[in-house]
Amino acid sequence: MLIEKWGYEKTFAIFGVAAIIGAILICFIWKAGPKTHTVE
């Protein structure tokens, strides 16, 4: 388990950063995708 190796704080920090990066990537993909995504 990563938590046992790194401790709770480091593990949650890494997962939090990964979640933020993932959300930003999804936003970019969403905007770069087909125009059907845009809500007028």
PDB file of C-alpha atoms in Angstrom, residues 6-32:
ATOM      1  CA  TRP A   6       4.517   7.330   2.262  1.00  0.00           C
ATOM      2  CA  GLY A   7       2.067   8.205   5.022  1.00  0.00           C
ATOM      3  CA  TYR A   8      -1.368   9.741   4.715  1.00  0.00           C
ATOM      4  CA  GLU A   9      -0.363  13.342   3.993  1.00  0.00           C
ATOM      5  CA  LYS A  10       1.906  12.602   1.019  1.00  0.00           C
ATOM      6  CA  THR A  11      -0.515  10.046  -0.435  1.00  0.00           C
ATOM      7  CA  PHE A  12      -3.519  12.387  -0.240  1.00  0.00           C
ATOM      8  CA  ALA A  13      -1.451  15.272  -1.641  1.00  0.00           C
ATOM      9  CA  ILE A  14      -0.422  13.197  -4.671  1.00  0.00           C
ATOM     10  CA  PHE A  15      -3.989  11.994  -5.283  1.00  0.00           C
ATOM     11  CA  GLY A  16      -5.283  15.562  -4.900  1.00  0.00           C
ATOM     12  CA  VAL A  17      -2.796  16.932  -7.441  1.00  0.00           C
ATOM     13  CA  ALA A  18      -3.603  14.062  -9.817  1.00  0.00           C
ATOM     14  CA  ALA A  19      -7.334  14.819  -9.505  1.00  0.00           C
ATOM     15  CA  ILE A  20      -6.778  18.527 -10.242  1.00  0.00           C
ATOM     16  CA  ILE A  21      -4.576  17.766 -13.266  1.00  0.00           C
ATOM     17  CA  GLY A  22      -7.171  15.258 -14.494  1.00  0.00           C
ATOM     18  CA  ALA A  23      -9.968  17.811 -14.178  1.00  0.00           C
ATOM     19  CA  ILE A  24      -7.951  20.418 -16.109  1.00  0.00           C
ATOM     20  CA  LEU A  25      -7.157  17.901 -18.859  1.00  0.00           C
ATOM     21  CA  ILE A  26     -10.847  16.950 -19.132  1.00  0.00           C
ATOM     22  CA  CYS A  27     -11.741  20.644 -19.489  1.00  0.00           C
ATOM     23  CA  PHE A  28      -9.178  21.117 -22.269  1.00  0.00           C
ATOM     24  CA  ILE A  29     -10.316  17.953 -24.077  1.00  0.00           C
ATOM     25  CA  TRP A  30     -13.953  19.042 -23.680  1.00  0.00           C
ATOM     26  CA  LYS A  31     -13.239  22.489 -25.189  1.00  0.00           C
ATOM     27  CA  ALA A  32     -11.015  21.087 -27.946  1.00  0.00           C
TER      28      ALA A  32
END
